[in-house]
Tab-separated table of C-alpha atoms and ligand atoms in Angstrom:
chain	number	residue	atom	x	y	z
J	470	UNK	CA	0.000	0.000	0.000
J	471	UNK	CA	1.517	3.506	-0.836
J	472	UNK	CA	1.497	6.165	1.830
J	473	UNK	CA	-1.237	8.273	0.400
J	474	UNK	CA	-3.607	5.184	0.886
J	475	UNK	CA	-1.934	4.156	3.999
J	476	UNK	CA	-3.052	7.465	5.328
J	477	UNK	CA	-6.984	7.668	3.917
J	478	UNK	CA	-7.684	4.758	6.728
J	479	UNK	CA	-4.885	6.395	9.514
J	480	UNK	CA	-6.132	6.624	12.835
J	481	UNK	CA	-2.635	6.838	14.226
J	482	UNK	CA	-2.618	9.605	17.075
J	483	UNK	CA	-6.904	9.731	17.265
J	484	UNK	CA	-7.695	9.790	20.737
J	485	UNK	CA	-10.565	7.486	20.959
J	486	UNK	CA	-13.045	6.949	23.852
J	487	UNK	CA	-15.177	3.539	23.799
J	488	UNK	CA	-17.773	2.828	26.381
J	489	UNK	CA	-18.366	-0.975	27.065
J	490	UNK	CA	-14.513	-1.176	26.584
J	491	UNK	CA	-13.642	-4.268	29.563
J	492	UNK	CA	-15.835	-5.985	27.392
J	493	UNK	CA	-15.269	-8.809	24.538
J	494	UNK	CA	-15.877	-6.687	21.837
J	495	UNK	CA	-14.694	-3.794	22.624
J	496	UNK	CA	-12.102	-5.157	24.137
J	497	UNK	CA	-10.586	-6.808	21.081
J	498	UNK	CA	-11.612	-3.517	19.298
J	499	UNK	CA	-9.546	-1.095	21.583
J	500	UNK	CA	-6.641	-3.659	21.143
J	501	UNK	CA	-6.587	-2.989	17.486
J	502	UNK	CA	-7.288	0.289	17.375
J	503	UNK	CA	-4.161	1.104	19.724
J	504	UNK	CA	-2.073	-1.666	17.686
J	505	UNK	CA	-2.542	0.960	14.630
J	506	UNK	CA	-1.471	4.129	16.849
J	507	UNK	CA	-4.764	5.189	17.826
J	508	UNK	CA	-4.673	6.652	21.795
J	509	UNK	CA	-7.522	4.725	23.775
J	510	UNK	CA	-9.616	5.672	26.641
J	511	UNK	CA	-11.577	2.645	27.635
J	512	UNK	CA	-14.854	3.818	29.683
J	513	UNK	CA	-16.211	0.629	31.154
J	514	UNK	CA	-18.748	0.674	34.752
J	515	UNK	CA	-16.246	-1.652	35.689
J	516	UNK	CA	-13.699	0.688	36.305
J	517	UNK	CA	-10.814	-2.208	37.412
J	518	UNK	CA	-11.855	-3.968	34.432
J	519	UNK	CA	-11.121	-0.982	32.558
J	520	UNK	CA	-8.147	-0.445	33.608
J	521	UNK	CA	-6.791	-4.182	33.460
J	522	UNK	CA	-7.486	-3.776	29.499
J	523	UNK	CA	-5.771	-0.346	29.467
J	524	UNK	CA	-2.498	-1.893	31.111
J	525	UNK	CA	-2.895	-5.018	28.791
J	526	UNK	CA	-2.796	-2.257	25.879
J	527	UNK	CA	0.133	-0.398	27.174
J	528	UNK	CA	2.328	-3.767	28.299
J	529	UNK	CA	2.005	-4.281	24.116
J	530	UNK	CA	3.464	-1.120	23.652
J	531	UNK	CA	0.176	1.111	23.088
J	532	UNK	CA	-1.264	4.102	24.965
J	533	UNK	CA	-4.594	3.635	26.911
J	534	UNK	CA	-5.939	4.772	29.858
J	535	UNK	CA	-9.116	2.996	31.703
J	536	UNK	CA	-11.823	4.850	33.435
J	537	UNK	CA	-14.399	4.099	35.257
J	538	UNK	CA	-17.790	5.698	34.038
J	539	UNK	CA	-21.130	4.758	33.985
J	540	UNK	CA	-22.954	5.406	30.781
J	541	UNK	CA	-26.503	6.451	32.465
J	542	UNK	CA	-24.924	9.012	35.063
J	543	UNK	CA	-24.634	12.765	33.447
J	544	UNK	CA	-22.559	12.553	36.767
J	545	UNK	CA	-20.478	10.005	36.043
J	546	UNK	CA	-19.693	10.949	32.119
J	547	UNK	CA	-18.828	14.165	32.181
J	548	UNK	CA	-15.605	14.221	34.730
J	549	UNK	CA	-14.640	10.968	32.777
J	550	UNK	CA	-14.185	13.169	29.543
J	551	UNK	CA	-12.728	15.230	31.647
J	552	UNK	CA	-10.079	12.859	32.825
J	553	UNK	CA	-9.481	11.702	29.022
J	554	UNK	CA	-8.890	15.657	27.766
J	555	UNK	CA	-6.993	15.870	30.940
J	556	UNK	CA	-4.586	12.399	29.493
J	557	UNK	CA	-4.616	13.184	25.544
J	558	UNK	CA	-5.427	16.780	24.918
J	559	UNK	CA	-8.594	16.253	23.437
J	560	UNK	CA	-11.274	13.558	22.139
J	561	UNK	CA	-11.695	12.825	18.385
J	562	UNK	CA	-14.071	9.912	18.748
J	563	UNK	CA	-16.344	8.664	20.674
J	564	UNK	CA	-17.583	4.887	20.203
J	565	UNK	CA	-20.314	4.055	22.155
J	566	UNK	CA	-20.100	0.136	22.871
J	567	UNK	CA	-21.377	0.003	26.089
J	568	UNK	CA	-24.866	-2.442	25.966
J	569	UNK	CA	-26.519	-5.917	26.276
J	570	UNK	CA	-29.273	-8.100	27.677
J	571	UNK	CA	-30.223	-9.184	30.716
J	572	UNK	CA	-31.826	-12.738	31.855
J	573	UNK	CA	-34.812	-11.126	33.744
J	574	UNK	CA	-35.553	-9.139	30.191
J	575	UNK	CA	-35.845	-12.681	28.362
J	576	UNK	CA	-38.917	-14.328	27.656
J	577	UNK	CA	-38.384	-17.291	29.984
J	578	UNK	CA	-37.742	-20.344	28.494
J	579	UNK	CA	-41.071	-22.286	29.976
J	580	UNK	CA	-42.611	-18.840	29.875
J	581	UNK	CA	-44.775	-16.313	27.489
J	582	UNK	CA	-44.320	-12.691	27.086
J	583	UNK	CA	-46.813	-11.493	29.667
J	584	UNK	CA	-44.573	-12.711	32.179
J	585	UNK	CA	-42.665	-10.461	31.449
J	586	UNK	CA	-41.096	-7.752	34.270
J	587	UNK	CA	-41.016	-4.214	32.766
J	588	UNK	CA	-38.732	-3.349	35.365
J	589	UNK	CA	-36.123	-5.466	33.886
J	590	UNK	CA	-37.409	-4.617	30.348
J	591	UNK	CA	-36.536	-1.173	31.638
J	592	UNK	CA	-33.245	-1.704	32.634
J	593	UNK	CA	-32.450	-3.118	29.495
J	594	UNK	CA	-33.805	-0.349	27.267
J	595	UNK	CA	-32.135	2.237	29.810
J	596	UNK	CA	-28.520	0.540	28.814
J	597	UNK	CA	-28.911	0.343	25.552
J	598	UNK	CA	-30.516	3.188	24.583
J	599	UNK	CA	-30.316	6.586	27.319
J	600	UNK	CA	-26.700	4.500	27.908
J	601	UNK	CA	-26.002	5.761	23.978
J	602	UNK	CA	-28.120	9.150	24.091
J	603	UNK	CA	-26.222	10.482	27.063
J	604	UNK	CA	-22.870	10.214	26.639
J	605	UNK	CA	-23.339	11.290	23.195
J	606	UNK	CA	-25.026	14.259	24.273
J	607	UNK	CA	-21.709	14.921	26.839
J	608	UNK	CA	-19.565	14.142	24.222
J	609	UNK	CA	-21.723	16.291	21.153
J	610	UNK	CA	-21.209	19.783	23.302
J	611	UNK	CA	-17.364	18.674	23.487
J	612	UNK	CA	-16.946	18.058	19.854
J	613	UNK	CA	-19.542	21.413	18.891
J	614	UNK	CA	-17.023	22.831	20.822
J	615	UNK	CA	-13.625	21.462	19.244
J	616	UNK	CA	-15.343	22.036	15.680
J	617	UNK	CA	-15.410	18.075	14.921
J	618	UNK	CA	-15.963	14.773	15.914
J	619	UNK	CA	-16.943	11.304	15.372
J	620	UNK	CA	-19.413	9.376	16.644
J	621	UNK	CA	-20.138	5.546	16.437
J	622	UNK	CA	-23.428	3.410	17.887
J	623	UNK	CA	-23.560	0.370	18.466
J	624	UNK	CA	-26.877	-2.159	17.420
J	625	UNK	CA	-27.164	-5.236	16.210
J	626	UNK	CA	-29.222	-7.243	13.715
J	627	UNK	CA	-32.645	-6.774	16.048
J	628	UNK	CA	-32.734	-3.393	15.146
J	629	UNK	CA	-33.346	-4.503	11.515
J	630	UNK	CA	-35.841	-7.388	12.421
J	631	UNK	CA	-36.774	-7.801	16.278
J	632	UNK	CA	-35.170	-10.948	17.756
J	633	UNK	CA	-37.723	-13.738	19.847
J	634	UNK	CA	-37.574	-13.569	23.341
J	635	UNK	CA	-35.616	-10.006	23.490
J	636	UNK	CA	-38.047	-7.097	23.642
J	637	UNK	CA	-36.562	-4.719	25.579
J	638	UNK	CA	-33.431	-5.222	23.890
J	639	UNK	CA	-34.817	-5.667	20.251
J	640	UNK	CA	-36.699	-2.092	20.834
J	641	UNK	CA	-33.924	-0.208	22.312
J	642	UNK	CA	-31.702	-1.605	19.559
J	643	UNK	CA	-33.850	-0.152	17.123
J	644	UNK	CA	-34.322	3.038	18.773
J	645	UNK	CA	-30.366	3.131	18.189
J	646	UNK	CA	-30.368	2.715	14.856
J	647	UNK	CA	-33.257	5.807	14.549
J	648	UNK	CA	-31.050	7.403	17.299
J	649	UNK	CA	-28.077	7.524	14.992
J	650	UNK	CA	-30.065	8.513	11.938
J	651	UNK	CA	-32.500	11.602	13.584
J	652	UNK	CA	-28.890	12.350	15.039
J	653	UNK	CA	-26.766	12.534	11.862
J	654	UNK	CA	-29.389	15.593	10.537
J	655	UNK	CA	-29.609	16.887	13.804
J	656	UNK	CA	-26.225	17.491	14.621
J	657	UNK	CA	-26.195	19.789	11.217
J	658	UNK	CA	-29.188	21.500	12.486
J	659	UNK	CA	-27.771	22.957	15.618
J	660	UNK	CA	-24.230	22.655	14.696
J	661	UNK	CA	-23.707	23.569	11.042
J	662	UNK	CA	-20.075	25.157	10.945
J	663	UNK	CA	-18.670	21.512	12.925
J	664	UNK	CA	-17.391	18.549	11.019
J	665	UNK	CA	-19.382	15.764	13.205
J	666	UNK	CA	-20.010	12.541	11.475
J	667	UNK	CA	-22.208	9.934	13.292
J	668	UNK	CA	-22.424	6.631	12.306
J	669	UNK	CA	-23.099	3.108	13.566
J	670	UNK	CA	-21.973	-0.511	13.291
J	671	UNK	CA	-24.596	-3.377	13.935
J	672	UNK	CA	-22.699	-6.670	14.794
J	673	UNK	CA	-24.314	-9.749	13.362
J	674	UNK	CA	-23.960	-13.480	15.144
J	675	UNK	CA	-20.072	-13.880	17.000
J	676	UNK	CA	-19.020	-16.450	18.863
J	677	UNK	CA	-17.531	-15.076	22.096
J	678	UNK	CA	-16.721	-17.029	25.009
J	679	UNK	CA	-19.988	-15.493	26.438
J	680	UNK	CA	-22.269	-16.818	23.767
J	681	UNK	CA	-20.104	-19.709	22.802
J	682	UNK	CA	-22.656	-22.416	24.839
J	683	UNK	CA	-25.944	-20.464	23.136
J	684	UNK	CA	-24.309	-21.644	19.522
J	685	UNK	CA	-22.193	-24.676	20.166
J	686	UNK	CA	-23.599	-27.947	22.030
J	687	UNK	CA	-20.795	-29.202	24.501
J	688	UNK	CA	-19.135	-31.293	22.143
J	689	UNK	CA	-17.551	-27.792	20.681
J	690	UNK	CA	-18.631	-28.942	17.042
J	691	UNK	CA	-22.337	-29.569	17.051
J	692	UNK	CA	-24.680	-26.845	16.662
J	693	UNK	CA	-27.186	-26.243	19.248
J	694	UNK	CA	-30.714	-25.461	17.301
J	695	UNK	CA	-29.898	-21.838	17.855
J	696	UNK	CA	-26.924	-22.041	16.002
J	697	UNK	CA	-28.283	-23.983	13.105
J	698	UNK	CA	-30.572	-21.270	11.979
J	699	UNK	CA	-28.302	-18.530	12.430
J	700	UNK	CA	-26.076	-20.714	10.302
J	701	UNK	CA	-28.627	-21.647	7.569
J	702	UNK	CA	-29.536	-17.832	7.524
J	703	UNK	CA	-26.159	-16.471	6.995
J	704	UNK	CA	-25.389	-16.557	3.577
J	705	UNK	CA	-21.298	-16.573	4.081
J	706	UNK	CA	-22.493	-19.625	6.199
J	707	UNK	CA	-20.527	-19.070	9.788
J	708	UNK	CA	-20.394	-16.978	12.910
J	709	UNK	CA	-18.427	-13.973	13.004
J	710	UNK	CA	-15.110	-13.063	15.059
J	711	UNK	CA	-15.371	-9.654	17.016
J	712	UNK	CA	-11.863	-8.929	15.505
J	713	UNK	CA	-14.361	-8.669	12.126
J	714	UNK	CA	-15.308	-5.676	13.278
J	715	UNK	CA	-12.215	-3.702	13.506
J	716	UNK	CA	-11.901	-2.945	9.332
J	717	UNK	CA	-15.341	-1.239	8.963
J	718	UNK	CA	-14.745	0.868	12.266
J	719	UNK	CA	-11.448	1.951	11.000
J	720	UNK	CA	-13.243	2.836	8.137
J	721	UNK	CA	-15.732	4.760	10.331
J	722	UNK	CA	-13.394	6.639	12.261
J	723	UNK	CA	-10.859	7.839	9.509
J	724	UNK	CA	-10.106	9.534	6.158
J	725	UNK	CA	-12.012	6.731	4.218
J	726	UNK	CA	-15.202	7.237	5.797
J	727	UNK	CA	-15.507	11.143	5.403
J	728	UNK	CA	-18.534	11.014	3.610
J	729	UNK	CA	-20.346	8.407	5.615
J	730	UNK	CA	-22.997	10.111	7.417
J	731	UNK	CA	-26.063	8.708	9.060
J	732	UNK	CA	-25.389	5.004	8.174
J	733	UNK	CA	-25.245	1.660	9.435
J	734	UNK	CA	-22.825	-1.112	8.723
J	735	UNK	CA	-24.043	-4.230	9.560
J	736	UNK	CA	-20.852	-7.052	9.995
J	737	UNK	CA	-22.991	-9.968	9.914
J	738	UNK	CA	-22.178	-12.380	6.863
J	739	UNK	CA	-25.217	-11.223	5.176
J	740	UNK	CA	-27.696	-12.761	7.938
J	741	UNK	CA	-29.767	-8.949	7.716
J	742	UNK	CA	-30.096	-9.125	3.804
J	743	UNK	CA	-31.104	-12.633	3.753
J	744	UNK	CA	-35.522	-13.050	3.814
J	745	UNK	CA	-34.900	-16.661	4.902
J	746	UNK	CA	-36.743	-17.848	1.656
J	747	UNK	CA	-34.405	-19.700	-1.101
J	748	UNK	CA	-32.366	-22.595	-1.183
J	749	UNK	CA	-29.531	-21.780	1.830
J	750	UNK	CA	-31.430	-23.291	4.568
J	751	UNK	CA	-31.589	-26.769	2.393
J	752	UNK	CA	-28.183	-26.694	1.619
J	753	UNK	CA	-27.128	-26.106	5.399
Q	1319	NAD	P1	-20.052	-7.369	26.934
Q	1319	NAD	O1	-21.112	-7.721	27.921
Q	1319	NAD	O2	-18.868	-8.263	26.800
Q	1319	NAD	O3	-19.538	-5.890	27.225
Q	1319	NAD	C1	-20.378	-4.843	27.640
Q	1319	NAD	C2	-19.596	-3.949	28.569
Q	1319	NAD	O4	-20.451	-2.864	28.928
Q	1319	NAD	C3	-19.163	-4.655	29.870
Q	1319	NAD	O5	-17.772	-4.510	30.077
Q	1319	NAD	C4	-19.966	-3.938	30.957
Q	1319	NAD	O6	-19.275	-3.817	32.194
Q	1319	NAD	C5	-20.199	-2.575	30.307
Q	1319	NAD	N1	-21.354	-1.883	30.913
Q	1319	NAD	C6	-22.526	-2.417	31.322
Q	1319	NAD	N2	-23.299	-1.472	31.877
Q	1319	NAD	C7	-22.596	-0.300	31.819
Q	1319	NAD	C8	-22.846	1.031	32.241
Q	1319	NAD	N3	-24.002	1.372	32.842
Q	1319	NAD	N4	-21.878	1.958	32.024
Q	1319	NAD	C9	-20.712	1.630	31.422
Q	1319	NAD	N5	-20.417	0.383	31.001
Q	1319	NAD	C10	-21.345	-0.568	31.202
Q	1319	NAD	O7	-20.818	-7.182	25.535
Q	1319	NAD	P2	-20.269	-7.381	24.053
Q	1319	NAD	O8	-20.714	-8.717	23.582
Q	1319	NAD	O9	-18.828	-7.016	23.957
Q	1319	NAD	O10	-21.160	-6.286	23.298
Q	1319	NAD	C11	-20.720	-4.951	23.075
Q	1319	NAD	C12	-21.809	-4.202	22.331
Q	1319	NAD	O11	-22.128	-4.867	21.110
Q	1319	NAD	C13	-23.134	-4.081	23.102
Q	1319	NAD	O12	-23.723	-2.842	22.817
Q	1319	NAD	C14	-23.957	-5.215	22.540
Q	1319	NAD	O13	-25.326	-4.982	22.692
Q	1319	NAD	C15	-23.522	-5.160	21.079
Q	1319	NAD	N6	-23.708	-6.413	20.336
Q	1319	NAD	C16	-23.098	-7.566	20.728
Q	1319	NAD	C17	-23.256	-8.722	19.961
Q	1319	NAD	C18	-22.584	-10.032	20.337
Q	1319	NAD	O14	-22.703	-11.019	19.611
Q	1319	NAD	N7	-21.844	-10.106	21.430
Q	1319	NAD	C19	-24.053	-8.693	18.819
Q	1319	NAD	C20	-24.678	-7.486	18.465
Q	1319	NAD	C21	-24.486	-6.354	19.222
């Protein structure tokens, strides 16, 4: 690659602040991103967790910092950008990772929907969606401020089509996805001399440790049922790897992507653009 291209997808010297970043996706995502020069500032309500990835970052020769912040505490957000202008000098990007379900929010397995508790339903909307709004509201003023700035949501393939079983976290998923488009106008609305992009990526099926059991059946080869039809829906035919979604943030966050604006990439094998009808699901 010549230098000119080398440079188009540079994010050597971007500071970069990820919420959700002690966990497995971001995790491997702050790795890479600080493997390629990027500074990282890895938010995480787990603050030791945090931190433990920052000094795994730094022992491999990168610079990161870990602070402890909880994404649905004004309180908690702002003195944690604080702390990260205080370390780099400034924020360039802000990748909001921080999300996820919860048992209680889960249609139980012997049970219907009207079980339900909307308490827990509530919790789980809360994280995924005011834990996205508010820090990007923290951050927004910051980057108004500084005259640019990237932002990147996280969904997943239930904003597209709502997953069984997950309502709380199917709706608030979705309410991302309209988050980051209503946001992408907005932001040119109230701040029309900044360069703000805002974008988002919507991982598709991974196996992580944490969802390894949900895919696999303990033999490690078999697929449970839940796996099979993920598999016989994916057209590329296999589960992603969260280091998969390191090339389209990249893309995101530098040069390449300057004219992205409003959209979502969905890294997911083609499961979103496949209507389940046609011959994959015989084949698999
Ligand atoms: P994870 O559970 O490994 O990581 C989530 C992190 O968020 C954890 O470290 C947790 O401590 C942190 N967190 C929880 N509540 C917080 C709060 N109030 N403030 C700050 N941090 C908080 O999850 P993951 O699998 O790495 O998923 C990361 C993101 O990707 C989430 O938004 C998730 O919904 C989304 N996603 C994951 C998958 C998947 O297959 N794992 C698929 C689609 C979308």
């Amino acid at each position: 690659m010549d230098q000119k291209q080398d440079a188009l997808f540079s994010v050597s010297g971007k500071v970069v602040a990820i919420t959700g970043a002690a966990g497995v996706i971001y995790g491997a995502i702050a790795r890479g991103l600080a493997a390629r020069g990027a500074k990282l500032a890895l938010l995480d309500l787990l603050g030791d967790k945090a931190q433990e990835a920052a000094d795994g970052i730094r022992a491999e020769g990168g610079e990161a910092i870990g602070v402890a912040c909880n994404v649905l505490d004004t309180d908690s957000i702002a003195p944690a950008l604080d702390t990260i202008i205080k370390s780099f000098g400034r924020v360039d990007v802000l990748i909001n990772g921080a999300g996820g379900n919860r048992p209680g929010a889960s249609v139980p397995r012997d049970g219907v929907f009207t079980d339900l508790s909307l308490e827990e339903v509530d919790k789980v909307f809360a994280l995924n969606y005011k834990g996205t709004f508010l820090p990007t509201q923290i951050f927004c003023k910051y980057f108004a401020k500084q005259g640019k700035g990237i932002i990147v949501n996280t969904s997943s393939m239930c904003s597209f089509a709502p997953l069984t079983n997950v309502p709380g976290y199917s709706n608030a998923k979705a309410a991302v996805t309209n988050f980051t488009q209503w946001l992408a106008v907005q932001v040119k609305v109230d701040y029309p001399e900044a360069d703000i992009r805002v974008n988002e990526i919507a991982p598709g099926f991974l196996d992580t440790t944490q969802n390894h059991r949900l895919l696999f059946e303990e033999d490690d080869k078999t697929l449970t049922p839940r796996g099979h039809s993920i598999i016989a829906n994916t057209p590329l035919g296999r589960f992603g790897d969260p280091k998969e979604l390191l090339g389209p943030i990249v893309l995101l966050i530098s040069d390449a992507g300057s004219f992205l604006h409003g959209v979502t990439i969905a890294v997911d094998g083609g499961f979103a653009i496949y209507s389940g009808v046609g011959p994959l699901d015989e084949k698999r």
